[in-house]
Short mmCIF file of N, CA and C in Angstrom, two decimals:
data_model
loop_
_atom_site.label_atom_id
_atom_site.label_comp_id
_atom_site.label_asym_id
_atom_site.label_seq_id
_atom_site.Cartn_x
_atom_site.Cartn_y
_atom_site.Cartn_z
N MET A 1 -11.36 -5.21 23.13
CA MET A 1 -11.99 -4.71 21.91
C MET A 1 -13.49 -4.98 22.03
N THR A 2 -14.28 -4.00 21.64
CA THR A 2 -15.73 -4.17 21.71
C THR A 2 -16.26 -4.71 20.40
N THR A 3 -17.53 -5.03 20.38
CA THR A 3 -18.14 -5.54 19.15
C THR A 3 -18.28 -4.45 18.10
N ASP A 4 -18.09 -3.20 18.50
CA ASP A 4 -18.19 -2.08 17.56
C ASP A 4 -16.84 -1.69 16.98
N ALA A 5 -15.86 -2.58 17.07
CA ALA A 5 -14.49 -2.24 16.70
C ALA A 5 -14.30 -1.88 15.24
N PHE A 6 -15.19 -2.28 14.36
CA PHE A 6 -14.99 -2.02 12.94
C PHE A 6 -16.04 -1.09 12.35
N LEU A 7 -16.69 -0.30 13.20
CA LEU A 7 -17.64 0.68 12.71
C LEU A 7 -16.89 1.78 11.96
N ALA A 8 -17.64 2.58 11.21
CA ALA A 8 -17.04 3.57 10.32
C ALA A 8 -16.12 4.56 11.03
N ASP A 9 -16.39 4.88 12.27
CA ASP A 9 -15.58 5.91 12.93
C ASP A 9 -14.55 5.33 13.91
N CYS A 10 -14.27 4.04 13.82
CA CYS A 10 -13.31 3.45 14.76
C CYS A 10 -11.89 3.48 14.19
N ARG A 11 -10.92 3.34 15.07
CA ARG A 11 -9.51 3.41 14.66
C ARG A 11 -9.07 2.17 13.90
N ALA A 12 -9.63 1.01 14.22
CA ALA A 12 -9.26 -0.20 13.48
C ALA A 12 -9.66 -0.05 12.02
N ARG A 13 -10.81 0.50 11.77
CA ARG A 13 -11.26 0.70 10.39
C ARG A 13 -10.35 1.68 9.66
N LEU A 14 -9.88 2.69 10.36
CA LEU A 14 -8.93 3.64 9.78
C LEU A 14 -7.68 2.92 9.29
N ALA A 15 -7.15 2.02 10.12
CA ALA A 15 -5.95 1.28 9.74
C ALA A 15 -6.21 0.40 8.52
N PHE A 16 -7.35 -0.29 8.51
CA PHE A 16 -7.67 -1.14 7.36
C PHE A 16 -7.87 -0.30 6.10
N ASP A 17 -8.47 0.87 6.24
CA ASP A 17 -8.63 1.75 5.08
C ASP A 17 -7.28 2.18 4.52
N LEU A 18 -6.32 2.47 5.40
CA LEU A 18 -4.99 2.86 4.94
C LEU A 18 -4.29 1.73 4.18
N LEU A 19 -4.47 0.50 4.65
CA LEU A 19 -3.78 -0.62 4.03
C LEU A 19 -4.57 -1.24 2.88
N SER A 20 -5.84 -0.90 2.75
CA SER A 20 -6.65 -1.53 1.70
C SER A 20 -6.43 -0.90 0.32
N ASN A 21 -5.93 0.32 0.28
CA ASN A 21 -5.61 0.91 -1.01
C ASN A 21 -4.45 0.13 -1.62
N THR A 22 -4.60 -0.25 -2.87
CA THR A 22 -3.61 -1.11 -3.53
C THR A 22 -2.19 -0.58 -3.40
N TRP A 23 -2.01 0.72 -3.58
CA TRP A 23 -0.66 1.26 -3.68
C TRP A 23 -0.07 1.75 -2.36
N ASN A 24 -0.90 2.05 -1.36
CA ASN A 24 -0.36 2.56 -0.10
C ASN A 24 0.71 1.65 0.50
N PRO A 25 0.40 0.38 0.77
CA PRO A 25 1.44 -0.46 1.37
C PRO A 25 2.63 -0.70 0.46
N VAL A 26 2.41 -0.71 -0.85
CA VAL A 26 3.50 -0.93 -1.79
C VAL A 26 4.48 0.25 -1.74
N VAL A 27 3.96 1.45 -1.72
CA VAL A 27 4.82 2.64 -1.67
C VAL A 27 5.52 2.73 -0.32
N LEU A 28 4.79 2.45 0.76
CA LEU A 28 5.42 2.47 2.08
C LEU A 28 6.57 1.47 2.12
N TRP A 29 6.35 0.27 1.58
CA TRP A 29 7.40 -0.76 1.59
C TRP A 29 8.59 -0.33 0.74
N ALA A 30 8.31 0.33 -0.38
CA ALA A 30 9.39 0.79 -1.27
C ALA A 30 10.23 1.87 -0.61
N LEU A 31 9.69 2.58 0.37
CA LEU A 31 10.41 3.64 1.06
C LEU A 31 11.12 3.15 2.33
N ARG A 32 11.06 1.86 2.62
CA ARG A 32 11.57 1.34 3.88
C ARG A 32 13.07 1.54 4.06
N ASP A 33 13.83 1.60 2.96
CA ASP A 33 15.29 1.72 3.06
C ASP A 33 15.80 3.15 3.03
N GLY A 34 14.89 4.12 2.99
CA GLY A 34 15.33 5.51 3.00
C GLY A 34 14.65 6.33 1.93
N PRO A 35 14.98 7.63 1.90
CA PRO A 35 14.33 8.55 0.96
C PRO A 35 14.55 8.13 -0.49
N ARG A 36 13.54 8.42 -1.29
CA ARG A 36 13.60 8.10 -2.73
C ARG A 36 12.93 9.20 -3.53
N ARG A 37 13.46 9.41 -4.72
CA ARG A 37 12.83 10.32 -5.67
C ARG A 37 11.68 9.58 -6.34
N PRO A 38 10.66 10.32 -6.82
CA PRO A 38 9.52 9.67 -7.47
C PRO A 38 9.92 8.76 -8.63
N VAL A 39 10.88 9.17 -9.43
CA VAL A 39 11.30 8.35 -10.56
C VAL A 39 11.92 7.03 -10.08
N ASP A 40 12.65 7.09 -8.98
CA ASP A 40 13.23 5.88 -8.40
C ASP A 40 12.15 4.97 -7.82
N LEU A 41 11.14 5.58 -7.21
CA LEU A 41 10.02 4.79 -6.68
C LEU A 41 9.29 4.07 -7.80
N ARG A 42 9.00 4.79 -8.89
CA ARG A 42 8.30 4.16 -10.02
C ARG A 42 9.09 2.98 -10.56
N GLU A 43 10.38 3.15 -10.68
CA GLU A 43 11.24 2.08 -11.19
C GLU A 43 11.26 0.89 -10.23
N ARG A 44 11.36 1.19 -8.96
CA ARG A 44 11.44 0.13 -7.95
C ARG A 44 10.12 -0.63 -7.84
N ILE A 45 9.00 0.08 -7.92
CA ILE A 45 7.68 -0.53 -7.76
C ILE A 45 7.26 -1.24 -9.04
N GLY A 46 7.36 -0.57 -10.16
CA GLY A 46 6.91 -1.13 -11.43
C GLY A 46 5.39 -1.18 -11.50
N GLY A 47 4.83 -0.92 -12.68
CA GLY A 47 3.40 -1.03 -12.88
C GLY A 47 2.57 0.08 -12.29
N ILE A 48 3.18 1.17 -11.87
CA ILE A 48 2.43 2.30 -11.32
C ILE A 48 2.70 3.52 -12.20
N SER A 49 1.65 4.23 -12.56
CA SER A 49 1.81 5.43 -13.39
C SER A 49 2.28 6.59 -12.52
N SER A 50 2.82 7.60 -13.17
CA SER A 50 3.26 8.80 -12.44
C SER A 50 2.10 9.45 -11.70
N LYS A 51 0.95 9.49 -12.35
CA LYS A 51 -0.24 10.11 -11.75
C LYS A 51 -0.66 9.37 -10.48
N VAL A 52 -0.75 8.05 -10.57
CA VAL A 52 -1.17 7.25 -9.41
C VAL A 52 -0.13 7.34 -8.30
N LEU A 53 1.15 7.33 -8.64
CA LEU A 53 2.20 7.47 -7.64
C LEU A 53 2.08 8.81 -6.92
N THR A 54 1.88 9.88 -7.68
CA THR A 54 1.73 11.21 -7.09
C THR A 54 0.52 11.25 -6.16
N GLU A 55 -0.61 10.71 -6.60
CA GLU A 55 -1.81 10.68 -5.76
C GLU A 55 -1.56 9.88 -4.48
N THR A 56 -0.87 8.75 -4.62
CA THR A 56 -0.59 7.91 -3.46
C THR A 56 0.33 8.62 -2.48
N LEU A 57 1.38 9.25 -2.98
CA LEU A 57 2.31 9.97 -2.12
C LEU A 57 1.60 11.12 -1.40
N ARG A 58 0.72 11.83 -2.08
CA ARG A 58 -0.04 12.91 -1.45
C ARG A 58 -0.96 12.37 -0.35
N ARG A 59 -1.62 11.24 -0.63
CA ARG A 59 -2.51 10.62 0.36
C ARG A 59 -1.70 10.18 1.58
N LEU A 60 -0.54 9.57 1.36
CA LEU A 60 0.29 9.13 2.47
C LEU A 60 0.83 10.32 3.27
N GLN A 61 1.15 11.40 2.58
CA GLN A 61 1.61 12.61 3.24
C GLN A 61 0.46 13.22 4.06
N PHE A 62 -0.73 13.26 3.51
CA PHE A 62 -1.91 13.78 4.21
C PHE A 62 -2.15 13.01 5.51
N ASN A 63 -1.89 11.71 5.48
CA ASN A 63 -2.12 10.86 6.65
C ASN A 63 -0.93 10.81 7.60
N GLY A 64 0.11 11.58 7.31
CA GLY A 64 1.26 11.67 8.22
C GLY A 64 2.21 10.50 8.13
N LEU A 65 2.15 9.72 7.04
CA LEU A 65 2.98 8.54 6.90
C LEU A 65 4.24 8.78 6.09
N VAL A 66 4.24 9.84 5.28
CA VAL A 66 5.35 10.15 4.39
C VAL A 66 5.64 11.64 4.46
N ASP A 67 6.91 12.00 4.41
CA ASP A 67 7.33 13.40 4.31
C ASP A 67 7.83 13.68 2.91
N ARG A 68 7.50 14.85 2.40
CA ARG A 68 8.00 15.33 1.11
C ARG A 68 9.14 16.29 1.40
N LEU A 69 10.30 16.01 0.83
CA LEU A 69 11.47 16.84 1.05
C LEU A 69 11.87 17.49 -0.26
N ALA A 70 11.84 18.82 -0.31
CA ALA A 70 12.25 19.55 -1.51
C ALA A 70 13.64 20.11 -1.28
N GLY A 71 14.54 19.83 -2.21
CA GLY A 71 15.90 20.32 -2.10
C GLY A 71 16.01 21.78 -2.46
N PRO A 72 17.16 22.40 -2.19
CA PRO A 72 17.35 23.83 -2.47
C PRO A 72 17.60 24.12 -3.94
N ASP A 73 17.79 23.08 -4.75
CA ASP A 73 18.08 23.27 -6.17
C ASP A 73 16.89 23.88 -6.89
N ALA A 74 17.17 24.48 -8.03
CA ALA A 74 16.10 24.98 -8.90
C ALA A 74 16.26 24.31 -10.25
N PRO A 75 15.36 23.54 -10.76
CA PRO A 75 14.12 23.15 -10.07
C PRO A 75 14.44 22.21 -8.92
N SER A 76 13.60 22.27 -7.92
CA SER A 76 13.89 21.51 -6.70
C SER A 76 13.86 20.01 -6.96
N ARG A 77 14.71 19.33 -6.27
CA ARG A 77 14.82 17.88 -6.34
C ARG A 77 14.01 17.32 -5.17
N VAL A 78 12.88 16.71 -5.49
CA VAL A 78 11.95 16.24 -4.47
C VAL A 78 12.24 14.78 -4.14
N THR A 79 12.25 14.48 -2.85
CA THR A 79 12.33 13.10 -2.39
C THR A 79 11.24 12.87 -1.35
N TYR A 80 10.93 11.61 -1.15
CA TYR A 80 9.94 11.23 -0.14
C TYR A 80 10.58 10.24 0.81
N GLN A 81 10.17 10.33 2.08
CA GLN A 81 10.68 9.41 3.07
C GLN A 81 9.57 9.08 4.06
N LEU A 82 9.71 7.94 4.71
CA LEU A 82 8.75 7.55 5.73
C LEU A 82 8.91 8.43 6.96
N THR A 83 7.80 8.75 7.59
CA THR A 83 7.84 9.39 8.90
C THR A 83 7.97 8.29 9.94
N ALA A 84 8.15 8.68 11.18
CA ALA A 84 8.19 7.69 12.26
C ALA A 84 6.87 6.92 12.30
N LEU A 85 5.76 7.61 12.08
CA LEU A 85 4.46 6.96 12.04
C LEU A 85 4.37 5.97 10.87
N GLY A 86 4.89 6.36 9.71
CA GLY A 86 4.90 5.48 8.55
C GLY A 86 5.70 4.22 8.79
N ARG A 87 6.81 4.36 9.52
CA ARG A 87 7.65 3.19 9.83
C ARG A 87 6.90 2.17 10.68
N THR A 88 5.94 2.63 11.48
CA THR A 88 5.19 1.69 12.33
C THR A 88 4.32 0.75 11.52
N LEU A 89 4.05 1.07 10.26
CA LEU A 89 3.23 0.19 9.42
C LEU A 89 4.06 -0.87 8.70
N LEU A 90 5.37 -0.79 8.76
CA LEU A 90 6.20 -1.78 8.06
C LEU A 90 6.01 -3.19 8.61
N ALA A 91 5.90 -3.33 9.93
CA ALA A 91 5.72 -4.67 10.51
C ALA A 91 4.39 -5.29 10.08
N PRO A 92 3.26 -4.57 10.14
CA PRO A 92 2.01 -5.17 9.64
C PRO A 92 2.06 -5.49 8.14
N ILE A 93 2.70 -4.64 7.35
CA ILE A 93 2.81 -4.92 5.91
C ILE A 93 3.65 -6.17 5.70
N ASP A 94 4.74 -6.30 6.45
CA ASP A 94 5.59 -7.48 6.36
C ASP A 94 4.80 -8.74 6.76
N ALA A 95 3.97 -8.63 7.79
CA ALA A 95 3.17 -9.77 8.24
C ALA A 95 2.16 -10.19 7.17
N ILE A 96 1.54 -9.23 6.52
CA ILE A 96 0.59 -9.54 5.45
C ILE A 96 1.33 -10.18 4.28
N GLY A 97 2.51 -9.68 3.97
CA GLY A 97 3.31 -10.28 2.90
C GLY A 97 3.70 -11.71 3.21
N ALA A 98 4.07 -11.97 4.46
CA ALA A 98 4.42 -13.33 4.87
C ALA A 98 3.20 -14.25 4.76
N TRP A 99 2.05 -13.74 5.16
CA TRP A 99 0.81 -14.52 5.04
C TRP A 99 0.54 -14.84 3.57
N ALA A 100 0.68 -13.85 2.71
CA ALA A 100 0.43 -14.05 1.28
C ALA A 100 1.41 -15.06 0.69
N PHE A 101 2.65 -15.01 1.12
CA PHE A 101 3.64 -15.97 0.63
C PHE A 101 3.27 -17.39 1.04
N GLU A 102 2.81 -17.53 2.29
CA GLU A 102 2.47 -18.86 2.80
C GLU A 102 1.14 -19.39 2.25
N TYR A 103 0.14 -18.52 2.09
CA TYR A 103 -1.19 -18.99 1.74
C TYR A 103 -1.68 -18.53 0.37
N GLY A 104 -0.86 -17.81 -0.37
CA GLY A 104 -1.27 -17.28 -1.67
C GLY A 104 -1.70 -18.36 -2.65
N ASP A 105 -1.00 -19.49 -2.67
CA ASP A 105 -1.37 -20.58 -3.58
C ASP A 105 -2.76 -21.11 -3.26
N GLU A 106 -3.09 -21.20 -1.97
CA GLU A 106 -4.42 -21.68 -1.58
C GLU A 106 -5.51 -20.70 -2.02
N VAL A 107 -5.24 -19.43 -1.87
CA VAL A 107 -6.22 -18.41 -2.28
C VAL A 107 -6.42 -18.47 -3.80
N MET A 108 -5.33 -18.57 -4.55
CA MET A 108 -5.45 -18.64 -6.01
C MET A 108 -6.16 -19.91 -6.45
N ALA A 109 -5.93 -21.02 -5.75
CA ALA A 109 -6.63 -22.27 -6.07
C ALA A 109 -8.13 -22.13 -5.81
N ALA A 110 -8.48 -21.47 -4.73
CA ALA A 110 -9.90 -21.24 -4.42
C ALA A 110 -10.54 -20.36 -5.48
N GLN A 111 -9.82 -19.33 -5.93
CA GLN A 111 -10.34 -18.46 -6.99
C GLN A 111 -10.54 -19.23 -8.27
N LYS A 112 -9.56 -20.05 -8.60
CA LYS A 112 -9.66 -20.85 -9.82
C LYS A 112 -10.84 -21.81 -9.74
N ALA A 113 -11.01 -22.46 -8.59
CA ALA A 113 -12.12 -23.39 -8.40
C ALA A 113 -13.47 -22.68 -8.50
N ALA A 114 -13.53 -21.46 -8.01
CA ALA A 114 -14.78 -20.70 -8.06
C ALA A 114 -15.13 -20.28 -9.47
N CYS A 115 -14.15 -20.22 -10.35
CA CYS A 115 -14.38 -19.78 -11.72
C CYS A 115 -14.67 -20.93 -12.69
N ILE A 116 -14.65 -22.17 -12.22
CA ILE A 116 -14.97 -23.30 -13.08
C ILE A 116 -16.48 -23.33 -13.26
N PRO A 117 -16.94 -23.15 -14.51
CA PRO A 117 -18.38 -23.11 -14.72
C PRO A 117 -19.04 -24.48 -14.47
N GLU A 118 -20.11 -24.44 -13.70
CA GLU A 118 -20.92 -25.63 -13.52
C GLU A 118 -22.23 -25.37 -14.23
N SER A 119 -23.33 -25.49 -13.57
CA SER A 119 -24.61 -25.21 -14.22
C SER A 119 -24.93 -23.73 -14.20
N GLN A 120 -24.18 -22.97 -13.41
CA GLN A 120 -24.42 -21.54 -13.33
C GLN A 120 -23.23 -20.80 -13.92
N SER A 121 -23.44 -19.55 -14.20
CA SER A 121 -22.33 -18.75 -14.72
C SER A 121 -21.34 -18.48 -13.59
N PRO A 122 -20.06 -18.30 -13.92
CA PRO A 122 -19.04 -18.04 -12.90
C PRO A 122 -19.24 -16.66 -12.29
N PRO A 123 -18.62 -16.41 -11.12
CA PRO A 123 -18.70 -15.08 -10.50
C PRO A 123 -18.16 -14.03 -11.46
N SER A 124 -18.60 -12.82 -11.27
CA SER A 124 -18.23 -11.73 -12.18
C SER A 124 -16.73 -11.41 -12.13
N THR A 125 -15.99 -11.88 -11.14
CA THR A 125 -14.57 -11.58 -11.04
C THR A 125 -13.71 -12.54 -11.85
N CYS A 126 -14.29 -13.53 -12.49
CA CYS A 126 -13.49 -14.51 -13.23
C CYS A 126 -13.13 -13.99 -14.61
#
């Protein structure tokens, strides 16, 4: 890897951009066990609006990570499933989840410590 590995046009940055969106990895993880209808995804994920779910699914489809399957019924019954490429992201998502499980308390403690007012005002994220 060169020192330019994280420049705007590099592949590593592309991967980080895909995983940095809040909902992308969540939706990919929710699809890991097979195809799901949007209503089932919303229920399984929780806390995501229909609009945001639709935008996320379209973005994942645009990037070749998810397939949209429309059934022959009228109105068509739409389901989404991971592509082979989308499945390749499950291991990195699982690794990030394991890291968060192991170190999440430390991160939250650091955030809490940073928000304790001293002589200066706390960071804007508190």
